[in-house]
Coordinates of C-alpha atoms in Angstrom, one line a residue:
Chain A
M1276 CA 43.8 -33.1 -3.1
S1277 CA 45.2 -36.4 -4.4
T1278 CA 43.2 -38.8 -6.2
H1279 CA 43.1 -41.1 -3.2
D1280 CA 41.5 -38.5 -1.1
Y1281 CA 37.9 -38.3 -2.0
T1282 CA 35.0 -36.4 -0.6
L1283 CA 31.7 -37.6 0.7
A1284 CA 29.9 -36.0 -2.5
E1285 CA 32.4 -37.8 -4.7
L1286 CA 31.6 -41.2 -3.0
C1287 CA 27.9 -40.6 -3.4
I1288 CA 28.2 -39.5 -7.3
T1289 CA 30.3 -42.9 -7.9
A1290 CA 27.7 -44.9 -5.8
A1291 CA 24.8 -43.2 -7.5
A1292 CA 26.3 -44.0 -10.9
E1293 CA 25.7 -47.7 -10.2
A1294 CA 22.2 -47.4 -10.6
W1295 CA 22.3 -47.2 -14.2
R1296 CA 24.9 -50.2 -14.5
G1297 CA 23.5 -52.6 -17.1
D1298 CA 20.5 -50.4 -18.0
G1299 CA 21.4 -50.4 -21.6
E1300 CA 19.9 -47.6 -24.1
V1301 CA 17.6 -45.8 -21.5
L1302 CA 17.2 -42.1 -20.8
A1303 CA 19.0 -41.5 -17.5
T1304 CA 17.5 -38.4 -15.7
G1305 CA 19.4 -37.3 -12.8
I1306 CA 17.4 -34.5 -10.8
G1307 CA 19.8 -32.4 -8.8
L1308 CA 23.5 -32.2 -9.0
V1309 CA 24.5 -35.5 -7.4
P1310 CA 22.0 -37.6 -9.6
R1311 CA 23.0 -35.5 -12.8
L1312 CA 26.7 -36.0 -12.1
A1313 CA 26.1 -39.6 -11.5
A1314 CA 24.3 -40.1 -14.7
G1315 CA 27.1 -38.5 -16.6
L1316 CA 29.7 -40.6 -14.9
A1317 CA 27.7 -43.6 -15.7
K1318 CA 27.8 -42.8 -19.5
L1319 CA 31.4 -41.9 -19.4
T1320 CA 32.3 -44.9 -17.9
F1321 CA 30.6 -48.2 -18.1
N1322 CA 27.3 -47.4 -19.8
P1323 CA 28.1 -45.2 -23.0
A1324 CA 24.6 -46.0 -24.6
L1325 CA 22.8 -44.1 -22.0
M1326 CA 20.9 -41.2 -23.3
I1327 CA 21.3 -37.9 -21.3
T1328 CA 19.9 -34.4 -21.4
D1329 CA 21.3 -30.8 -21.1
A1330 CA 18.4 -30.4 -18.5
E1331 CA 16.7 -28.4 -20.8
A1332 CA 15.3 -29.6 -24.1
H1333 CA 17.9 -31.8 -25.9
L1334 CA 19.7 -35.1 -25.7
V1335 CA 23.3 -34.7 -25.6
A1336 CA 26.2 -36.9 -27.1
E1337 CA 28.3 -36.5 -23.9
P1338 CA 27.6 -34.9 -20.4
V1339 CA 27.3 -31.1 -20.2
P1340 CA 29.8 -29.8 -17.6
V1341 CA 27.6 -28.1 -14.8
G1342 CA 27.8 -24.5 -14.2
P1343 CA 29.3 -21.6 -16.5
R1344 CA 30.2 -23.4 -19.9
N1345 CA 33.1 -21.1 -20.7
G1346 CA 32.6 -21.6 -24.4
Y1347 CA 31.9 -25.2 -24.2
E1348 CA 29.0 -26.2 -26.7
P1349 CA 26.9 -29.1 -25.9
I1350 CA 26.8 -31.8 -28.5
I1351 CA 23.2 -32.0 -29.3
E1352 CA 22.0 -35.4 -30.7
A1353 CA 18.1 -35.1 -30.3
W1354 CA 15.5 -32.9 -29.4
M1355 CA 13.6 -33.9 -26.1
P1356 CA 11.2 -31.2 -25.2
Y1357 CA 9.0 -31.9 -22.1
S1358 CA 5.8 -33.2 -23.9
R1359 CA 7.9 -35.7 -25.8
T1360 CA 9.6 -36.8 -22.4
F1361 CA 6.1 -38.1 -21.4
D1362 CA 5.9 -40.0 -24.4
L1363 CA 9.3 -41.5 -23.7
L1364 CA 8.8 -42.2 -20.2
W1365 CA 5.3 -43.9 -20.6
S1366 CA 7.3 -46.5 -22.7
G1367 CA 9.3 -47.3 -19.8
R1368 CA 12.7 -46.5 -21.6
R1369 CA 14.0 -44.5 -18.8
H1370 CA 15.7 -44.5 -15.3
A1371 CA 15.4 -41.5 -13.3
M1372 CA 17.0 -40.7 -10.0
V1373 CA 15.2 -38.2 -8.1
G1374 CA 15.3 -36.6 -4.6
P1375 CA 12.1 -37.0 -2.5
V1376 CA 11.7 -35.1 0.6
Q1377 CA 9.9 -38.1 2.5
I1378 CA 10.4 -41.9 1.6
D1379 CA 8.8 -44.7 3.7
R1380 CA 9.3 -48.5 4.1
F1381 CA 7.5 -49.2 0.9
G1382 CA 9.7 -46.8 -1.0
Q1383 CA 6.8 -44.5 -1.4
S1384 CA 7.9 -40.9 -2.0
N1385 CA 6.5 -37.5 -1.5
I1386 CA 7.6 -33.9 -2.7
S1387 CA 4.1 -32.5 -2.6
A1388 CA 3.3 -31.4 1.0
I1389 CA 4.3 -32.0 4.5
G1390 CA 1.7 -32.5 7.2
D1391 CA -2.1 -32.3 6.5
Y1392 CA -2.8 -32.4 2.8
V1393 CA -5.7 -29.6 2.9
R1394 CA -3.7 -27.3 5.1
P1395 CA -0.1 -28.5 4.9
K1396 CA 2.5 -27.4 7.3
A1397 CA 4.8 -27.0 4.2
A1398 CA 3.6 -27.0 0.6
L1399 CA 6.5 -28.1 -1.7
L1400 CA 6.6 -28.3 -5.4
G1401 CA 3.8 -30.5 -6.1
V1402 CA 3.7 -34.3 -7.3
R1403 CA 5.3 -33.2 -10.6
G1404 CA 5.8 -36.5 -12.7
F1405 CA 6.4 -38.6 -9.7
P1406 CA 3.1 -40.5 -10.1
G1407 CA 3.6 -41.4 -13.8
N1408 CA 7.4 -41.8 -13.4
S1409 CA 7.1 -44.4 -10.5
I1410 CA 4.7 -46.8 -12.3
S1411 CA 6.3 -46.4 -15.8
H1412 CA 10.1 -46.9 -15.4
I1413 CA 12.9 -47.6 -13.1
N1414 CA 13.6 -45.2 -10.5
S1415 CA 16.3 -44.5 -7.7
F1416 CA 16.6 -41.9 -5.2
F1417 CA 19.3 -39.6 -3.7
V1418 CA 18.8 -38.4 -0.1
P1419 CA 21.4 -36.0 1.1
N1420 CA 20.2 -35.9 4.7
H1421 CA 19.7 -39.6 6.1
S1422 CA 17.3 -38.9 9.0
T1423 CA 14.0 -39.9 10.4
R1424 CA 12.7 -36.9 8.8
A1425 CA 13.4 -38.1 5.5
F1426 CA 12.8 -41.8 6.2
V1427 CA 9.7 -41.8 7.8
P1428 CA 7.8 -44.1 9.9
G1429 CA 4.4 -45.3 8.6
E1430 CA 3.7 -43.8 5.3
V1431 CA 4.9 -40.4 3.7
D1432 CA 2.4 -37.7 4.1
M1433 CA 1.3 -37.7 0.6
V1434 CA 2.1 -40.6 -1.6
A1435 CA 3.4 -38.8 -4.8
G1436 CA 5.6 -41.7 -5.9
A1437 CA 4.2 -45.3 -5.8
G1438 CA 6.2 -48.0 -3.9
Y1439 CA 6.1 -51.6 -3.3
N1440 CA 2.7 -51.3 -1.6
P1441 CA 0.4 -54.0 -3.3
Q1442 CA -2.6 -52.8 -1.6
R1443 CA -2.7 -49.4 -3.3
F1444 CA -2.8 -51.0 -6.7
P1445 CA -6.1 -52.5 -8.5
G1446 CA -6.2 -56.1 -7.5
G1447 CA -3.5 -55.8 -5.1
R1448 CA -0.7 -56.2 -7.8
L1449 CA 2.0 -54.1 -8.6
P1450 CA 2.5 -53.0 -12.3
A1451 CA 4.6 -55.3 -14.3
G1452 CA 8.2 -54.2 -14.2
F1453 CA 7.7 -52.0 -11.2
E1454 CA 11.3 -51.2 -9.8
I1455 CA 13.0 -48.9 -7.4
R1456 CA 16.5 -49.7 -7.7
L1457 CA 18.8 -47.9 -5.3
I1458 CA 18.6 -45.3 -2.6
V1459 CA 21.8 -43.4 -2.1
T1460 CA 22.2 -41.4 1.0
D1461 CA 25.1 -39.5 2.9
L1462 CA 25.5 -42.7 5.2
A1463 CA 24.9 -45.7 3.1
V1464 CA 23.4 -47.3 -0.3
L1465 CA 20.2 -49.0 0.4
D1466 CA 18.0 -51.2 -2.0
F1467 CA 14.8 -53.3 -1.9
G1468 CA 16.4 -56.7 -1.8
G1469 CA 14.8 -57.7 1.5
P1470 CA 12.0 -60.2 1.8
Q1471 CA 8.8 -58.7 0.2
H1472 CA 11.0 -56.0 -1.1
Q1473 CA 11.9 -54.6 2.4
I1474 CA 14.5 -52.1 2.4
R1475 CA 18.0 -53.4 2.9
V1476 CA 21.4 -51.8 3.6
R1477 CA 23.4 -52.7 0.4
S1478 CA 26.7 -51.0 1.5
L1479 CA 27.9 -48.6 4.2
H1480 CA 29.8 -45.6 3.6
P1481 CA 33.4 -45.9 5.1
G1482 CA 33.2 -45.2 8.8
I1483 CA 29.4 -45.7 9.2
S1484 CA 27.9 -48.3 11.2
F1485 CA 24.5 -50.2 10.5
E1486 CA 23.3 -48.9 13.9
Q1487 CA 23.9 -45.4 12.7
V1488 CA 22.0 -45.9 9.7
Q1489 CA 19.1 -47.7 11.3
D1490 CA 19.0 -44.9 14.1
N1491 CA 18.3 -42.5 11.4
T1492 CA 15.6 -44.4 9.7
G1493 CA 12.0 -44.4 10.8
F1494 CA 11.6 -48.2 9.9
S1495 CA 13.4 -51.3 10.5
L1496 CA 15.9 -52.1 7.9
V1497 CA 16.9 -55.5 6.7
L1498 CA 20.4 -56.4 8.0
P1499 CA 22.2 -58.8 5.6
A1500 CA 24.8 -61.3 7.1
S1501 CA 27.4 -59.1 5.8
I1502 CA 27.4 -55.5 4.6
P1503 CA 30.2 -54.3 2.4
V1504 CA 31.5 -50.8 2.4
T1505 CA 30.7 -48.5 -0.4
P1506 CA 33.6 -48.8 -2.9
A1507 CA 35.9 -45.6 -3.0
P1508 CA 35.8 -43.7 -6.2
G1509 CA 38.7 -45.1 -8.7
A1510 CA 41.2 -42.7 -10.0
D1511 CA 39.3 -42.7 -13.3
A1512 CA 36.0 -41.6 -11.9
L1513 CA 37.6 -38.9 -9.8
R1514 CA 39.3 -37.4 -12.8
L1515 CA 36.2 -37.5 -14.7
I1516 CA 34.0 -35.9 -11.7
R1517 CA 36.7 -33.2 -11.2
E1518 CA 37.8 -32.3 -14.8
R1519 CA 34.8 -33.2 -17.2
L1520 CA 31.6 -33.2 -15.2
D1521 CA 32.0 -30.5 -12.4
P1522 CA 34.9 -28.5 -13.2
H1523 CA 33.8 -25.7 -11.0
G1524 CA 33.5 -27.8 -8.0
Q1525 CA 29.7 -27.3 -7.6
R1526 CA 29.6 -30.8 -5.5
A1527 CA 31.4 -29.0 -2.7
S1528 CA 28.1 -27.6 -1.6
V1529 CA 26.1 -30.8 -1.5
F1530 CA 26.9 -31.7 2.1
K1531 CA 27.5 -29.0 4.9
G1532 CA 31.4 -28.5 5.3
N1533 CA 31.9 -30.8 2.3
P1534 CA 33.3 -33.7 4.5
P1535 CA 35.8 -36.3 3.4
G1536 CA 34.4 -39.8 2.0
Q1537 CA 36.4 -41.5 4.7
R1538 CA 34.8 -40.4 7.8
A1539 CA 36.0 -41.4 11.5
A1540 CA 34.2 -44.5 12.8
Chain B
M780 CA -9.2 -9.6 -44.0
L781 CA -9.0 -11.4 -40.7
D782 CA -7.3 -9.0 -38.1
K783 CA -7.1 -10.6 -34.6
R784 CA -4.9 -7.8 -32.9
M785 CA -6.2 -6.7 -29.7
T786 CA -4.6 -4.9 -26.7
V787 CA -3.9 -6.9 -23.5
A788 CA -6.8 -5.3 -21.8
E789 CA -9.2 -6.2 -24.6
I790 CA -8.1 -9.8 -24.4
I791 CA -8.6 -10.0 -20.7
G792 CA -11.9 -8.2 -21.0
T793 CA -13.4 -11.1 -22.8
L794 CA -12.8 -13.3 -19.8
R795 CA -15.7 -13.8 -17.3
D796 CA -15.8 -15.0 -13.7
G797 CA -15.6 -18.6 -13.0
M798 CA -14.1 -19.5 -16.2
T799 CA -11.3 -22.2 -16.8
I800 CA -8.1 -20.6 -18.0
G801 CA -5.1 -22.5 -19.3
I802 CA -1.8 -20.5 -19.1
G803 CA 1.0 -21.7 -21.1
G804 CA 4.8 -21.7 -20.6
W805 CA 6.6 -23.7 -17.8
A806 CA 7.8 -22.7 -14.3
A807 CA 9.8 -19.5 -14.9
R808 CA 9.8 -19.7 -18.8
R809 CA 7.7 -18.2 -21.3
K810 CA 4.7 -17.4 -19.2
P811 CA 2.4 -14.8 -20.7
M812 CA 3.0 -12.6 -17.7
A813 CA 1.7 -9.3 -19.2
L814 CA -1.6 -11.1 -19.6
V815 CA -1.4 -12.5 -16.3
R816 CA -0.7 -9.1 -14.6
E817 CA -3.8 -7.7 -16.4
I818 CA -6.0 -10.4 -14.9
V819 CA -4.6 -9.2 -11.6
R820 CA -5.8 -5.8 -12.3
S821 CA -9.1 -6.9 -13.5
P822 CA -12.3 -7.6 -11.5
L823 CA -12.3 -11.1 -12.5
K824 CA -12.7 -13.7 -9.8
D825 CA -13.3 -17.5 -9.1
L826 CA -11.1 -18.6 -11.8
T827 CA -10.1 -22.3 -12.6
V828 CA -6.5 -22.2 -13.7
V829 CA -4.6 -25.0 -15.3
A830 CA -1.0 -24.5 -15.8
Y831 CA 2.5 -26.0 -15.6
G832 CA 3.1 -23.3 -12.8
G833 CA 5.4 -20.7 -12.1
P834 CA 4.8 -16.9 -11.0
D835 CA 1.9 -16.8 -13.0
I836 CA 0.0 -19.0 -10.5
G837 CA 1.7 -17.2 -7.5
M838 CA 0.6 -13.8 -8.7
L839 CA -3.0 -14.9 -9.3
C840 CA -3.2 -16.7 -5.8
A841 CA -1.6 -13.5 -4.0
A842 CA -4.4 -11.6 -6.0
G843 CA -7.1 -13.8 -4.9
K844 CA -8.2 -14.8 -8.3
V845 CA -8.0 -18.6 -8.0
R846 CA -10.9 -20.6 -7.0
Q847 CA -9.6 -23.9 -8.2
L848 CA -5.9 -24.9 -9.4
I849 CA -5.3 -27.9 -11.6
F850 CA -1.5 -28.5 -11.7
G851 CA 1.4 -30.8 -11.3
F852 CA 3.8 -28.1 -9.6
V853 CA 4.5 -24.6 -9.1
T854 CA 8.1 -23.5 -9.1
L855 CA 10.4 -20.6 -10.0
D856 CA 13.2 -22.9 -11.6
M857 CA 16.3 -21.7 -9.9
L858 CA 14.2 -20.7 -6.9
P859 CA 12.4 -24.1 -6.2
L860 CA 9.4 -22.9 -4.4
D861 CA 7.1 -19.7 -5.2
M862 CA 6.2 -18.3 -1.7
H863 CA 3.0 -16.7 -2.9
Y864 CA 1.8 -20.2 -4.1
R865 CA 3.0 -21.7 -0.9
T866 CA 1.3 -19.1 1.3
A867 CA -2.1 -19.7 -0.5
R868 CA -1.7 -23.4 -0.6
Q869 CA -0.8 -23.6 3.3
A870 CA -3.9 -21.5 4.1
G871 CA -6.0 -23.8 1.9
A872 CA -7.1 -20.8 -0.1
F873 CA -8.0 -22.5 -3.3
E874 CA -9.4 -25.8 -4.1
C875 CA -6.2 -28.2 -5.0
R876 CA -6.6 -30.4 -8.0
E877 CA -3.1 -31.6 -7.9
L878 CA -2.1 -34.1 -10.5
D879 CA 0.7 -35.6 -12.3
E880 CA 2.2 -33.5 -15.1
G881 CA 1.4 -36.3 -17.5
L882 CA -2.2 -36.6 -16.3
V883 CA -2.6 -32.8 -17.0
L884 CA -1.1 -33.5 -20.4
L885 CA -3.8 -36.3 -21.0
G886 CA -6.7 -34.1 -19.9
L887 CA -5.8 -31.6 -22.5
R888 CA -5.5 -34.2 -24.9
A889 CA -8.7 -35.6 -24.2
A890 CA -10.2 -32.1 -24.5
A891 CA -8.5 -31.6 -27.9
M892 CA -9.9 -34.9 -29.1
R893 CA -13.3 -34.2 -27.9
V894 CA -13.4 -37.3 -25.9
P895 CA -14.6 -37.5 -22.2
F896 CA -11.4 -39.1 -21.1
L897 CA -8.3 -40.9 -21.9
P898 CA -7.1 -44.2 -20.3
T899 CA -3.9 -44.4 -18.3
R900 CA -2.4 -46.2 -15.5
V901 CA -0.8 -43.0 -14.0
G902 CA -2.3 -42.3 -10.6
F903 CA -2.3 -45.8 -9.4
G904 CA -0.4 -46.5 -6.4
T905 CA -0.3 -42.8 -5.2
D906 CA -2.7 -40.5 -3.4
V907 CA -3.4 -38.4 -6.6
L908 CA -6.5 -40.6 -7.0
K909 CA -7.4 -40.2 -3.3
Y910 CA -7.4 -36.3 -3.2
N911 CA -9.0 -36.1 -6.6
P912 CA -12.0 -38.2 -6.4
W913 CA -13.4 -36.4 -9.7
V914 CA -11.0 -38.6 -11.5
R915 CA -12.6 -42.0 -11.9
T916 CA -11.4 -45.3 -13.3
V917 CA -12.6 -47.4 -16.1
R918 CA -12.5 -51.2 -17.0
S919 CA -10.9 -52.1 -20.3
P920 CA -13.7 -53.5 -22.7
Y921 CA -11.2 -55.9 -24.1
D922 CA -10.2 -59.3 -22.9
D923 CA -7.6 -57.9 -20.5
G924 CA -10.2 -56.4 -18.4
E925 CA -7.7 -54.0 -16.8
E926 CA -8.7 -51.3 -14.7
L927 CA -7.5 -48.0 -15.8
V928 CA -7.6 -44.4 -14.6
A929 CA -10.0 -42.4 -16.9
M930 CA -8.2 -38.9 -17.0
P931 CA -11.2 -36.5 -17.9
A932 CA -10.9 -33.7 -20.5
L933 CA -9.7 -30.5 -19.2
R934 CA -11.8 -28.4 -21.3
L935 CA -10.5 -24.7 -21.3
D936 CA -12.7 -21.6 -21.8
A937 CA -9.6 -19.9 -22.9
A938 CA -5.8 -20.4 -23.2
L939 CA -3.3 -17.6 -22.7
L940 CA 0.0 -18.2 -24.4
H941 CA 3.1 -16.0 -24.9
V942 CA 4.8 -16.8 -28.3
T943 CA 8.0 -15.6 -30.1
E944 CA 6.2 -13.9 -33.1
A945 CA 2.8 -13.8 -34.6
D946 CA 0.8 -12.2 -37.3
A947 CA -2.5 -10.4 -37.2
L948 CA -4.3 -13.5 -38.5
G949 CA -2.8 -15.8 -35.3
N950 CA -0.2 -17.6 -37.2
C951 CA 2.8 -18.0 -34.8
V952 CA 6.2 -19.4 -34.2
I953 CA 7.7 -20.3 -30.7
L954 CA 11.5 -20.1 -31.3
S955 CA 12.5 -21.1 -27.6
P956 CA 14.0 -24.4 -27.2
D957 CA 11.0 -26.2 -25.7
P958 CA 7.5 -25.3 -26.8
F959 CA 6.3 -26.9 -23.4
F960 CA 2.6 -27.8 -23.6
D961 CA 1.4 -24.8 -25.2
E962 CA -0.1 -26.5 -28.3
H963 CA -2.1 -28.9 -26.0
L964 CA -3.4 -25.9 -24.1
A965 CA -4.3 -24.3 -27.5
R966 CA -6.3 -27.1 -28.7
A967 CA -8.1 -28.0 -25.4
A968 CA -9.3 -24.3 -25.3
D969 CA -12.5 -22.5 -26.7
R970 CA -10.3 -19.8 -27.8
T971 CA -6.6 -19.0 -27.6
Y972 CA -5.2 -15.6 -27.0
L973 CA -1.6 -14.9 -27.8
S974 CA 1.0 -12.0 -26.6
C975 CA 3.8 -12.3 -28.8
E976 CA 7.4 -10.6 -28.7
R977 CA 7.0 -9.2 -32.2
L978 CA 3.9 -8.9 -34.5
V979 CA 5.2 -9.4 -38.2
P980 CA 3.8 -9.8 -41.5
T981 CA 2.4 -13.0 -42.6
A982 CA 5.3 -13.8 -45.0
Q983 CA 7.7 -13.5 -42.3
V984 CA 6.1 -15.6 -39.4
C985 CA 6.9 -19.0 -40.8
G986 CA 8.4 -19.5 -44.1
R987 CA 9.7 -22.9 -45.2
E988 CA 12.7 -22.6 -42.6
R989 CA 10.7 -21.9 -39.6
A990 CA 7.4 -23.6 -40.4
R991 CA 8.4 -26.5 -37.8
Y992 CA 8.3 -24.0 -35.2
N993 CA 4.6 -23.3 -35.8
P994 CA 2.8 -25.2 -32.9
F995 CA -0.9 -24.9 -34.0
E996 CA -3.2 -23.6 -36.5
R997 CA -4.5 -19.8 -36.7
N998 CA -8.1 -20.9 -36.4
L999 CA -7.6 -21.8 -32.8
V1000 CA -6.4 -18.3 -32.0
A1001 CA -9.0 -15.4 -31.1
G1002 CA -6.7 -12.7 -30.2
V1003 CA -3.0 -11.4 -30.6
A1004 CA -1.3 -8.8 -28.8
E1005 CA 2.3 -7.6 -29.4
V1006 CA 3.9 -7.2 -26.0
P1007 CA 7.7 -7.1 -26.4
F1008 CA 9.2 -8.8 -23.2
G1009 CA 5.8 -9.9 -22.3
A1010 CA 7.1 -13.0 -20.4
H1011 CA 9.2 -10.9 -18.0
P1012 CA 10.1 -11.7 -15.3
T1013 CA 10.1 -15.2 -16.9
A1014 CA 12.4 -16.1 -19.6
G1015 CA 11.6 -15.3 -23.2
V1016 CA 14.3 -17.3 -25.0
P1017 CA 15.5 -16.3 -27.7
G1018 CA 15.8 -12.8 -26.3
Y1019 CA 16.2 -12.8 -22.7
G1020 CA 16.5 -15.1 -19.7
F1021 CA 14.9 -15.0 -16.4
D1022 CA 15.1 -12.2 -14.3
L1023 CA 16.4 -13.7 -11.1
D1024 CA 16.6 -10.6 -9.2
H1025 CA 13.1 -9.7 -10.0
L1026 CA 12.2 -13.2 -9.0
N1027 CA 13.7 -12.9 -5.7
A1028 CA 12.1 -9.5 -5.0
Y1029 CA 8.8 -11.0 -6.1
N1030 CA 9.4 -13.9 -3.9
A1031 CA 10.3 -12.1 -0.9
A1032 CA 7.0 -10.1 -1.3
A1033 CA 4.9 -13.1 -0.3
G1034 CA 2.3 -12.0 2.4
E1035 CA 2.6 -8.5 3.8
G1036 CA 4.7 -7.4 0.9
W1037 CA 2.4 -8.1 -1.9
A1038 CA 0.5 -4.7 -1.7
A1039 CA 3.7 -3.0 -2.2
Y1040 CA 5.0 -5.2 -5.1
R1041 CA 1.6 -5.0 -6.7
A1042 CA 1.6 -1.1 -6.5
K1043 CA 5.0 -0.9 -7.8
Y1044 CA 5.0 -3.5 -10.8
I1045 CA 1.4 -4.3 -11.5
D1046 CA -1.0 -1.4 -10.9
L1047 CA 0.6 0.6 -13.7
P1048 CA -1.2 2.5 -16.5
D1049 CA 0.5 0.4 -19.4
H1050 CA 3.5 -1.9 -20.4
A1051 CA 6.0 0.6 -21.0
S1052 CA 5.5 1.8 -17.2
Y1053 CA 6.2 -1.8 -16.5
L1054 CA 9.3 -2.1 -18.4
A1055 CA 10.4 1.2 -16.7
A1056 CA 9.7 -0.2 -13.3
V1057 CA 11.7 -3.1 -13.8
G1058 CA 14.7 -1.6 -15.0
G1059 CA 14.2 -0.7 -18.9
A1060 CA 14.0 -2.9 -22.0
E1061 CA 17.8 -2.9 -22.4
R1062 CA 18.3 -4.3 -19.0
I1063 CA 15.9 -7.2 -19.7
A1064 CA 17.3 -7.8 -23.3
A1065 CA 20.8 -8.2 -21.5
I1066 CA 19.8 -11.0 -19.3
P1067 CA 21.5 -14.1 -20.8
A1068 CA 19.3 -17.3 -21.5
P1069 CA 19.6 -19.6 -18.5
V1070 CA 22.1 -22.4 -18.3
F1071 CA 20.4 -25.4 -16.6

């Protein structure tokens, strides 16, 4: 593959890395392969101050390549066990990118249960740290299957992560500093830049139309006057993704058939 | 001279129906599985279980031991969903008290501090408070007057933990990369029981170099059982990783397969029989530590 060709996964990693631009010295937590590679890419390129983990119990000075390490020894710069992670995250000095199963128009997110709460059709992980994360620090989302099943009409079945829905907060006010920054999907990059934090299409992936995105979303999206195309990964980014961050090519399994980033319109 | 050595059966024999039990470890890592299997074999029932959940929760659900579950998640790490938990949760088989992981931590800390609650904002904006009406709010008595979540103390009748090494007095070290929330469970509990990979003389447990791996004081500990590979099929790093083959077989046994799984791996006369059933100590010792 030449550096001018890139896959959809590589496009999403590059787009997702942008979430941490300008964040400075925060803990960048990427849950799942694409967010993890994206956090690593952000650290290796435009935000070297980011703190990242080995996905176990340490902060590392440089991203640990995913998969078999073949002798690579992580450079451990600090200890970050789970209980300490809560002390850090309650301080707000973190920006996590996570993968909710459902997201609604407020940015409320669900990883707990699908269907009726008492007798769910599908019990998932449980709310995990979503409630605390959502009100304590910046969050972003990665959604590999942009569809009306993921972007649901109404509200998510169980609100595990809070969204821009003031009615759910005491006094009808969002907590200070509340922010959901980016939603990166297989079709587009979304943000909350519409009126009253409505979800807006920030960029469309190459070959994808606004209508395609809207048709696969269970609520109305804000259509800006013009929508840019999601920038292609640069040669440096591609080299870092392929050689440093994911040398075994695990990203090929993110999307069925590992499609190219440039899709036919 | 204090001597807190007990057998696994003696430890579980001190528990009573309806108790609130905290289980240490996290997901598929350093779970006190030998103690959990003993609960499955016992006549205990109607337990309230507090955990950062893994196959401990799935097994106890499959065995019908759980009346109420206080938790933030249940997962098998590399296998995202525990199918035994999932089956029970979808059937409404237990009272579900699903909380943010940090709220569980605050509840344990409140219990440890012997205060009725700790204030936080965690839970606002979500359905956690809607589905847990037992968690109330409180208004700050200071000028800010802010409304806060009052996470109630999660007092435990007992905590069950698996540690790396311990002595007969209950001094212990956890040498794995993450001690998880074991310290908080121990401090929230009326009494804490340890299983350990190795029982060692007091002079060898800590020493100056390892003292920082000692998570809590021995006066929290009521009993210690030496159970090598006692965390299997979860990871007991350093020593052995999680047994993915076994976890897959366990997960595949959800529902109708449970009776056969239980007969093969749980209803056994002793731990040696268990180790033989899962392929032997050498096989477990050869499982590398997981790479995340």
